Tab-separated table of C-alpha atoms in Angstrom:
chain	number	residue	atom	x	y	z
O	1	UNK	CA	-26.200	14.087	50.617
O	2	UNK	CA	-28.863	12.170	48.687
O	3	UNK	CA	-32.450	14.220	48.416
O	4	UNK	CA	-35.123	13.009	50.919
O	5	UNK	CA	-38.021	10.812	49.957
O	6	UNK	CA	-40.214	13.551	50.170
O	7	UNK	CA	-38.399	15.953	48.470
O	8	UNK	CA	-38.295	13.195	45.396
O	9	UNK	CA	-42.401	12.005	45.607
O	10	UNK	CA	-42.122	16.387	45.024
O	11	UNK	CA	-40.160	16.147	42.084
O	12	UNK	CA	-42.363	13.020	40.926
O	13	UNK	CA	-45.579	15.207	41.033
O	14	UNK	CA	-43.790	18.360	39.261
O	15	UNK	CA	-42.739	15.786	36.567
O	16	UNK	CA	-38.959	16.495	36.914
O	17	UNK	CA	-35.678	14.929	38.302
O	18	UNK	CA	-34.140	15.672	41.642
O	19	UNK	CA	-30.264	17.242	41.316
O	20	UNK	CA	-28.803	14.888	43.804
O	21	UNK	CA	-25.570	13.924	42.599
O	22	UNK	CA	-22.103	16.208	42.249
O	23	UNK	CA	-23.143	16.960	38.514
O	24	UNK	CA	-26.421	18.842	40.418
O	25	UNK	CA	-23.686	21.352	41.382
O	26	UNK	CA	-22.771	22.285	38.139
O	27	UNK	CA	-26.025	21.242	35.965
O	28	UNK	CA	-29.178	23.085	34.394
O	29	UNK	CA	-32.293	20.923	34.605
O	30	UNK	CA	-34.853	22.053	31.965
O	31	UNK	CA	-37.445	23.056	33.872
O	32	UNK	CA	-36.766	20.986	36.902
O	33	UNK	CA	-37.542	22.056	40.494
O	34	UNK	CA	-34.579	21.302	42.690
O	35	UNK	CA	-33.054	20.818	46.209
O	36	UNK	CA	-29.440	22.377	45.837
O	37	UNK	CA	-29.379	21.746	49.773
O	38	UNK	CA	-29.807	18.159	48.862
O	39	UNK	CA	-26.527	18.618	46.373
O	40	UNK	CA	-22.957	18.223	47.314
O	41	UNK	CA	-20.348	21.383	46.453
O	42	UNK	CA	-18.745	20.318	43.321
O	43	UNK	CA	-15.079	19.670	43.935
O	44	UNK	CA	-12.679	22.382	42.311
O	45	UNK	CA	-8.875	21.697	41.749
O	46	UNK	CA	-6.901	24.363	44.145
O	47	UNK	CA	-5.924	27.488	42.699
O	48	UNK	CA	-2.577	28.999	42.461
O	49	UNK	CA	-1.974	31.800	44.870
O	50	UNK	CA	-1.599	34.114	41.697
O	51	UNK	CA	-4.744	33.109	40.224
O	52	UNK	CA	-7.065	35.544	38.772
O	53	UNK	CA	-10.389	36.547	40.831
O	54	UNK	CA	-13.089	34.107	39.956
O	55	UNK	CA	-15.670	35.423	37.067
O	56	UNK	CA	-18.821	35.809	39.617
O	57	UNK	CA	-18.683	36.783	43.679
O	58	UNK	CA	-22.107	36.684	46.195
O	59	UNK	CA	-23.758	39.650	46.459
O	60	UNK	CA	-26.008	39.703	49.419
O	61	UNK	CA	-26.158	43.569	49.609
O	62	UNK	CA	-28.945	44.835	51.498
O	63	UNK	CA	-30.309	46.083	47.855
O	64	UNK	CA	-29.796	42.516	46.551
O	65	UNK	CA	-32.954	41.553	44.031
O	66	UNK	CA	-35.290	39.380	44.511
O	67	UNK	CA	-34.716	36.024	45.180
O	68	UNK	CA	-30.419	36.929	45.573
O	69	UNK	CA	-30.639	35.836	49.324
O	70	UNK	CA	-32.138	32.160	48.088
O	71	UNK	CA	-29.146	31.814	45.753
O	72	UNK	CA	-26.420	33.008	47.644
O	73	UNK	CA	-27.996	30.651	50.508
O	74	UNK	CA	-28.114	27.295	48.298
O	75	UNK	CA	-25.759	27.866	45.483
O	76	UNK	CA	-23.598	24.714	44.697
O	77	UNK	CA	-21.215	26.579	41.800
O	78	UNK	CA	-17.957	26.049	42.324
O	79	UNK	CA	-15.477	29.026	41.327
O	80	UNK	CA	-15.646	30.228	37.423
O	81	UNK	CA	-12.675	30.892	35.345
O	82	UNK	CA	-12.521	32.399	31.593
O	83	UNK	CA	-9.713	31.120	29.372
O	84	UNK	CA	-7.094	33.855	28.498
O	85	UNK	CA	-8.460	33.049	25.116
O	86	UNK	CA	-12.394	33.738	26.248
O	87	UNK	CA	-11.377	37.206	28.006
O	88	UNK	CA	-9.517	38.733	24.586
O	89	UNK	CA	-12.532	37.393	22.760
O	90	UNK	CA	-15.103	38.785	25.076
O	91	UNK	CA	-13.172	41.606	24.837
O	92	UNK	CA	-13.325	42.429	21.000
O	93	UNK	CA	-17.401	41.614	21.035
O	94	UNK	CA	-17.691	44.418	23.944
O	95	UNK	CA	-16.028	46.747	21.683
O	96	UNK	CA	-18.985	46.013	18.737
O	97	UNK	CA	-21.324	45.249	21.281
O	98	UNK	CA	-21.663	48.651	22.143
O	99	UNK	CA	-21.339	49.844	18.665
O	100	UNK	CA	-24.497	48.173	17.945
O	101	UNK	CA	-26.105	49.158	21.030
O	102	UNK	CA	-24.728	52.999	20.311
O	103	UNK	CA	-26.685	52.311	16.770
O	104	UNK	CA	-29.926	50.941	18.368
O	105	UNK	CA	-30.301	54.269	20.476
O	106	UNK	CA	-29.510	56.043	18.148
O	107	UNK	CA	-32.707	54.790	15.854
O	108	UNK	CA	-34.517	55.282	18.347
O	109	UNK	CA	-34.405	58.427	18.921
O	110	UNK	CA	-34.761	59.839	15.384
O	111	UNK	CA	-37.693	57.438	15.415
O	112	UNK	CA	-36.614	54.697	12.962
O	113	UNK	CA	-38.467	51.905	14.877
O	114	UNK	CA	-39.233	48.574	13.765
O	115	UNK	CA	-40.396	46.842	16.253
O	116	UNK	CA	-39.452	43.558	17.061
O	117	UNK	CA	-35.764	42.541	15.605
O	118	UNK	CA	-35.550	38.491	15.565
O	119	UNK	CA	-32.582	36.323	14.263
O	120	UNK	CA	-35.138	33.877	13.392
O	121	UNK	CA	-34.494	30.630	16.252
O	122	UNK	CA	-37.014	27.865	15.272
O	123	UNK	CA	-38.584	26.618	18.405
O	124	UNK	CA	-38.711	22.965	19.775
O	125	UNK	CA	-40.151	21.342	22.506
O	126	UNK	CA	-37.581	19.531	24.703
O	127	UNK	CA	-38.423	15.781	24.678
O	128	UNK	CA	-37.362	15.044	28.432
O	129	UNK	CA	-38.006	17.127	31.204
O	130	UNK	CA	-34.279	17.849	31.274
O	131	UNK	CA	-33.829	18.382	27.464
O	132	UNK	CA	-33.873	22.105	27.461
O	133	UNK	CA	-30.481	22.549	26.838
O	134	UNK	CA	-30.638	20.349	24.135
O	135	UNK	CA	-33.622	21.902	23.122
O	136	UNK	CA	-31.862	25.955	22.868
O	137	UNK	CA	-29.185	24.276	21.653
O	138	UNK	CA	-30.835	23.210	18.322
O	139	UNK	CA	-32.892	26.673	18.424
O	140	UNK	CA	-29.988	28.785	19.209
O	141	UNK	CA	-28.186	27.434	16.249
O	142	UNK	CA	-31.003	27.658	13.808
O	143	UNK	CA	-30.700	31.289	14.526
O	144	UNK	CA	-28.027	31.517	12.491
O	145	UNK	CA	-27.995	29.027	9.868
O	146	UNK	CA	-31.736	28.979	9.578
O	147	UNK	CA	-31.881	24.491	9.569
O	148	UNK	CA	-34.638	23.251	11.752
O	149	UNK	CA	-35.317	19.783	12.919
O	150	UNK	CA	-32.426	18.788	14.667
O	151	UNK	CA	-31.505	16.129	16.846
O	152	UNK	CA	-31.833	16.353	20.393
O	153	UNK	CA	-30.623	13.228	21.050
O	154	UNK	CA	-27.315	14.561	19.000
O	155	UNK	CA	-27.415	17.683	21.050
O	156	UNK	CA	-27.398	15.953	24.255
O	157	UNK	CA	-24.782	13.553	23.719
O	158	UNK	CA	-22.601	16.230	22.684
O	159	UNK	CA	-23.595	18.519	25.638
O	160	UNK	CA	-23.560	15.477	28.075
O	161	UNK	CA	-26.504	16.471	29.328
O	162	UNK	CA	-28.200	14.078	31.818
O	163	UNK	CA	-30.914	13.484	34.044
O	164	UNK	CA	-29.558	16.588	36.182
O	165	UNK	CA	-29.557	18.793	33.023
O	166	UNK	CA	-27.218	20.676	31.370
O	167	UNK	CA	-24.134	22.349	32.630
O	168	UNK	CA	-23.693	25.919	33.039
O	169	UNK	CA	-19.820	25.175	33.861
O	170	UNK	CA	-17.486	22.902	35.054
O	171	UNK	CA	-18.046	20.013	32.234
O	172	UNK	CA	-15.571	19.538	29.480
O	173	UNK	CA	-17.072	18.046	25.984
O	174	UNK	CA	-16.119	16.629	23.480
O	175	UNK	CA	-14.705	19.086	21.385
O	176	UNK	CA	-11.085	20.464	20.882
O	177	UNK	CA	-9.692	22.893	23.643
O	178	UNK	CA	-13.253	22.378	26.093
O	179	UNK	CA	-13.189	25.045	28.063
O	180	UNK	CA	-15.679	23.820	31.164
O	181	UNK	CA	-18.730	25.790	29.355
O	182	UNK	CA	-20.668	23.338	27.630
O	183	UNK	CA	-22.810	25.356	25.664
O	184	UNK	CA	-20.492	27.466	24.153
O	185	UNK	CA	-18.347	25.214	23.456
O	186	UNK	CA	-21.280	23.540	21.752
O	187	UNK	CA	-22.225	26.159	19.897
O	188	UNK	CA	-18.705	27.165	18.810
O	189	UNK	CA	-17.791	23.964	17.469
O	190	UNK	CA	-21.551	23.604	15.595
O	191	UNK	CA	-21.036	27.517	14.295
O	192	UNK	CA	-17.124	27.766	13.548
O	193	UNK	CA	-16.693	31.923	13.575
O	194	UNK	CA	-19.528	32.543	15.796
O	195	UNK	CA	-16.871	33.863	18.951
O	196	UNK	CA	-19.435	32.984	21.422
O	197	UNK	CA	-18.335	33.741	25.375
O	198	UNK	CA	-19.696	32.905	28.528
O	199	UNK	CA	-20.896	36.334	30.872
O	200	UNK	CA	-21.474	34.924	34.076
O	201	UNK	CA	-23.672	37.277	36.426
O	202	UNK	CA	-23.789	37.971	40.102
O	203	UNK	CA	-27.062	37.488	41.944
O	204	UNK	CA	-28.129	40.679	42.047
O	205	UNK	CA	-27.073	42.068	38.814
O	206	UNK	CA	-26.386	45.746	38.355
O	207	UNK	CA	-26.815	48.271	36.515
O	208	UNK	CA	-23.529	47.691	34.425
O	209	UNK	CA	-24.527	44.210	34.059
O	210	UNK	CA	-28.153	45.274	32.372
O	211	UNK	CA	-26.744	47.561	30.577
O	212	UNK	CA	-24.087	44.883	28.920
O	213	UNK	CA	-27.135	42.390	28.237
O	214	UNK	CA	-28.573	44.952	26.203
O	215	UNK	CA	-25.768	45.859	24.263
O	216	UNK	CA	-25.288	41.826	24.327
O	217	UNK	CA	-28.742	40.940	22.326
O	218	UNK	CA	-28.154	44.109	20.309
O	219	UNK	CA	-25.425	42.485	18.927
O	220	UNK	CA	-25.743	39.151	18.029
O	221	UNK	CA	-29.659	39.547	16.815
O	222	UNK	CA	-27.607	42.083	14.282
O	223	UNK	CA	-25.349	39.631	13.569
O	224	UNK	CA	-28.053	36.867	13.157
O	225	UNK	CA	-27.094	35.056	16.493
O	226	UNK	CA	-29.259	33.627	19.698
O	227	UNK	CA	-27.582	34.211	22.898
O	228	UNK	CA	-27.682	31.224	24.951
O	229	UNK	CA	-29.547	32.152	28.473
O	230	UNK	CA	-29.466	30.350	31.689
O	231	UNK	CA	-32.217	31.085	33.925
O	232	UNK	CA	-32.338	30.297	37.938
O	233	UNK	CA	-35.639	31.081	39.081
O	234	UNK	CA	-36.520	31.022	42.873
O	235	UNK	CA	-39.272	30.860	44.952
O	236	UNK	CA	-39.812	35.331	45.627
O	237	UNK	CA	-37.911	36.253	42.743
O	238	UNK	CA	-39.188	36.782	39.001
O	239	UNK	CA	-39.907	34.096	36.527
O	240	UNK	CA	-40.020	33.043	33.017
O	241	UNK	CA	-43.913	33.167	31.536
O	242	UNK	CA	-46.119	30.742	32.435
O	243	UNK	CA	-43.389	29.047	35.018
O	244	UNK	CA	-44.365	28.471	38.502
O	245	UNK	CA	-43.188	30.220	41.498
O	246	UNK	CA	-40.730	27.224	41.980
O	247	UNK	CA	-37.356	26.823	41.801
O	248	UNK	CA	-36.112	25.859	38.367
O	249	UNK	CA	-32.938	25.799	36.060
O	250	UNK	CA	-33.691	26.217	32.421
O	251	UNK	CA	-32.099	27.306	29.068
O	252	UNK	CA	-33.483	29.265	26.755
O	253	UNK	CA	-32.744	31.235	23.495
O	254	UNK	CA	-32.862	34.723	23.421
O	255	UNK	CA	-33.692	35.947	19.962
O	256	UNK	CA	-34.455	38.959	19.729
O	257	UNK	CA	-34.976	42.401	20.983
O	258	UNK	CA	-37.115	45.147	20.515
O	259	UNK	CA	-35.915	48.237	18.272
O	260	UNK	CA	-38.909	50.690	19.906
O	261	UNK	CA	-37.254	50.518	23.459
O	262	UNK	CA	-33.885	49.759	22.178
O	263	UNK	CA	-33.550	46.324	23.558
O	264	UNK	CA	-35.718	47.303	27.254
O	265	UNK	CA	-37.722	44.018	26.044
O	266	UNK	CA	-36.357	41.230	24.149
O	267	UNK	CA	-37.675	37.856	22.862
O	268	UNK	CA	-36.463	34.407	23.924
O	269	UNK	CA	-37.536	30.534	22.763
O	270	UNK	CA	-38.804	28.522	25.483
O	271	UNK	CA	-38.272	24.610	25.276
O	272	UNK	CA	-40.966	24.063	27.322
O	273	UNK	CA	-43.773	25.665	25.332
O	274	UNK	CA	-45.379	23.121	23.363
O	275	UNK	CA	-44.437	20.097	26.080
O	276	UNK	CA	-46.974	17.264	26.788
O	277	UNK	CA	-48.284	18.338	30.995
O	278	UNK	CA	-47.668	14.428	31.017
O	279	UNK	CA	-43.825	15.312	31.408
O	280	UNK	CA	-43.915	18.868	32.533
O	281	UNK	CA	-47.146	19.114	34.638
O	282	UNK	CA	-47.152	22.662	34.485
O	283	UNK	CA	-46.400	22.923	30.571
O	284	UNK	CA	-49.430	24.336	29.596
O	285	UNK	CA	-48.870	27.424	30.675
O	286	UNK	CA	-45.695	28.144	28.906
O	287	UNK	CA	-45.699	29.888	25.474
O	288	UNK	CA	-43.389	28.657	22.626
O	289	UNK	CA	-41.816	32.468	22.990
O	290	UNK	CA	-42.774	35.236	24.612
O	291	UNK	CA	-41.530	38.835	25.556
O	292	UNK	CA	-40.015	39.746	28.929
O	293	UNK	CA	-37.707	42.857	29.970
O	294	UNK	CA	-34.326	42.357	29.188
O	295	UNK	CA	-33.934	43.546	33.147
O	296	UNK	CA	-35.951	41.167	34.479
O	297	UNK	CA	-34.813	38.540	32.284
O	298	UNK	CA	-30.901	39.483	33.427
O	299	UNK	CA	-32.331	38.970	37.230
O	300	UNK	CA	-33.567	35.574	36.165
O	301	UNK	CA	-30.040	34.685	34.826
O	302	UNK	CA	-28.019	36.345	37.809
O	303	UNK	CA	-26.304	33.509	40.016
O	304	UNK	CA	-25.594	31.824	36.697
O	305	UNK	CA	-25.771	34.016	33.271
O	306	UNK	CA	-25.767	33.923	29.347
O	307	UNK	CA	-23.253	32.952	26.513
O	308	UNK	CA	-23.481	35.538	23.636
């Protein structure tokens, strides 16, 4: 049903857009407060009675993390599949994944720190208050190829992001063999090679889950890559720096992690660092990147999740 006129003078003074159409369901809005109450359940073709589990399932344990309760209570996702051809690939990064990871520990113990270890994203400030998909998108890709100053406009259009954001799942793009996840689909086609995967999370990820981010970042920042993260923040539950305890769906681009703690911290690129507070009233808080634990920052993503 459409949002309430209060609930939309709200949005007006938090300088975002309301998700209040079936997109909502499916759609990240850069750093957009939002009613998912106010959203319809996006439609989903049946499924065969042989169908394979869906990717994600609530979790509303009576452990759940902060904020799970919130999601589990206004989450408009429809059900999540992986393509035969995304599970065999996912499947062959695990296996290096945790090579790396393996090789990260191992450094540390024998004390062969470094620090911070960065695939080098180039920050930009989203241009729109839902332009931070666009945004990571052309920051997630300079990761690898190092070329700045790309069009958001361009990144958008191929994306189809709109004034509800940018899609975790469920739109197909223009590219050949769309698979429903925008942004890898994205950033395959812009980075031919790259293998990336969607790893949705539950809302209360575990300790498996962690665990799998970490090996995750270890891996692509190795291999010069960005993972792709899409953080749900709730009112109670943890947030981004500088973000108000709101609700908000945001990308960003997690570059980095650190070599001392073997990926316990990691660094992402936030699109809204470096926004005007005349579009993102609360953008002057936010820092172009920042550190975070790579625990807290899997929370942040559970109920949604990452493409690596």
């Amino acid at each position: 049903m459409p949002a309430t006129p209060a609930l939309l003078r709200a949005a007006v003074l938090t300088a975002a857009a309301l998700l209040t159409t079936a997109t909502a369901a499916t759609a990240t809005a850069s750093a957009v407060p939002v009613s998912p109450a106010a959203s319809p359940r996006s439609v989903s073709a049946p499924e065969p009675d042989n169908a394979p589990e869906p990717d994600t399932a609530p979790d509303t344990a009576p452990d759940a993390a902060p904020g799970a309760a919130y999601k589990a209570a206004h989450d408009t996702l429809g059900p999540q599949r992986l393509t035969p051809a995304q599970r065999e690939q996912a499947a062959a990064k695990q296996v290096k994944a945790e090579a790396s990871y393996a090789k990260a520990l191992g450094l540390r113990t024998v004390g062969l720190l470094a620090g911070y270890k960065l695939s080098g994203g180039i920050q930009q400030p989203q241009q729109t208050s839902y332009w931070c998909g666009p945004a990571m998108l052309v920051a997630a890709q300079s990761a690898h190829d190092e070329v700045g100053g790309r069009s958001q406009q361009d990144a958008a259009t191929l994306l189809k992001t709109n004034t509800s954001g940018t899609a975790w799942y469920g739109i197909d793009i223009n590219v050949p063999s769309p698979t429903g996840y925008p942004v890898a689909d994205a950033l395959n086609s812009r980075l031919p090679g790259a293998g990336y995967v969607p790893n949705a999370l539950p809302y209360t990820p575990t300790a498996a889950d962690k665990t799998a981010f970490k090996q995750h970042i270890t891996h692509d920042t190795d291999n010069d890559y960005a993972i792709a993260g899409n953080a749900w923040e709730v009112p109670g539950g943890p947030h981004l720096v500088g973000h108000p305890n709101i609700e908000i769906f945001h990308w960003v681009a997690v570059d980095g992690y650190n070599t001392d703690t073997a990926a316990g911290e990691v660094d992402y690129l936030d699109p809204v660092g470096g926004v005007s507070t005349s579009v993102i009233s609360w953008a002057g808080s936010v820092p172009k990147s920042a550190h975070i634990s790579s625990d807290t920052l899997t929370t942040i993503m559970g109920g949604r999740g990452y493409v690596w």
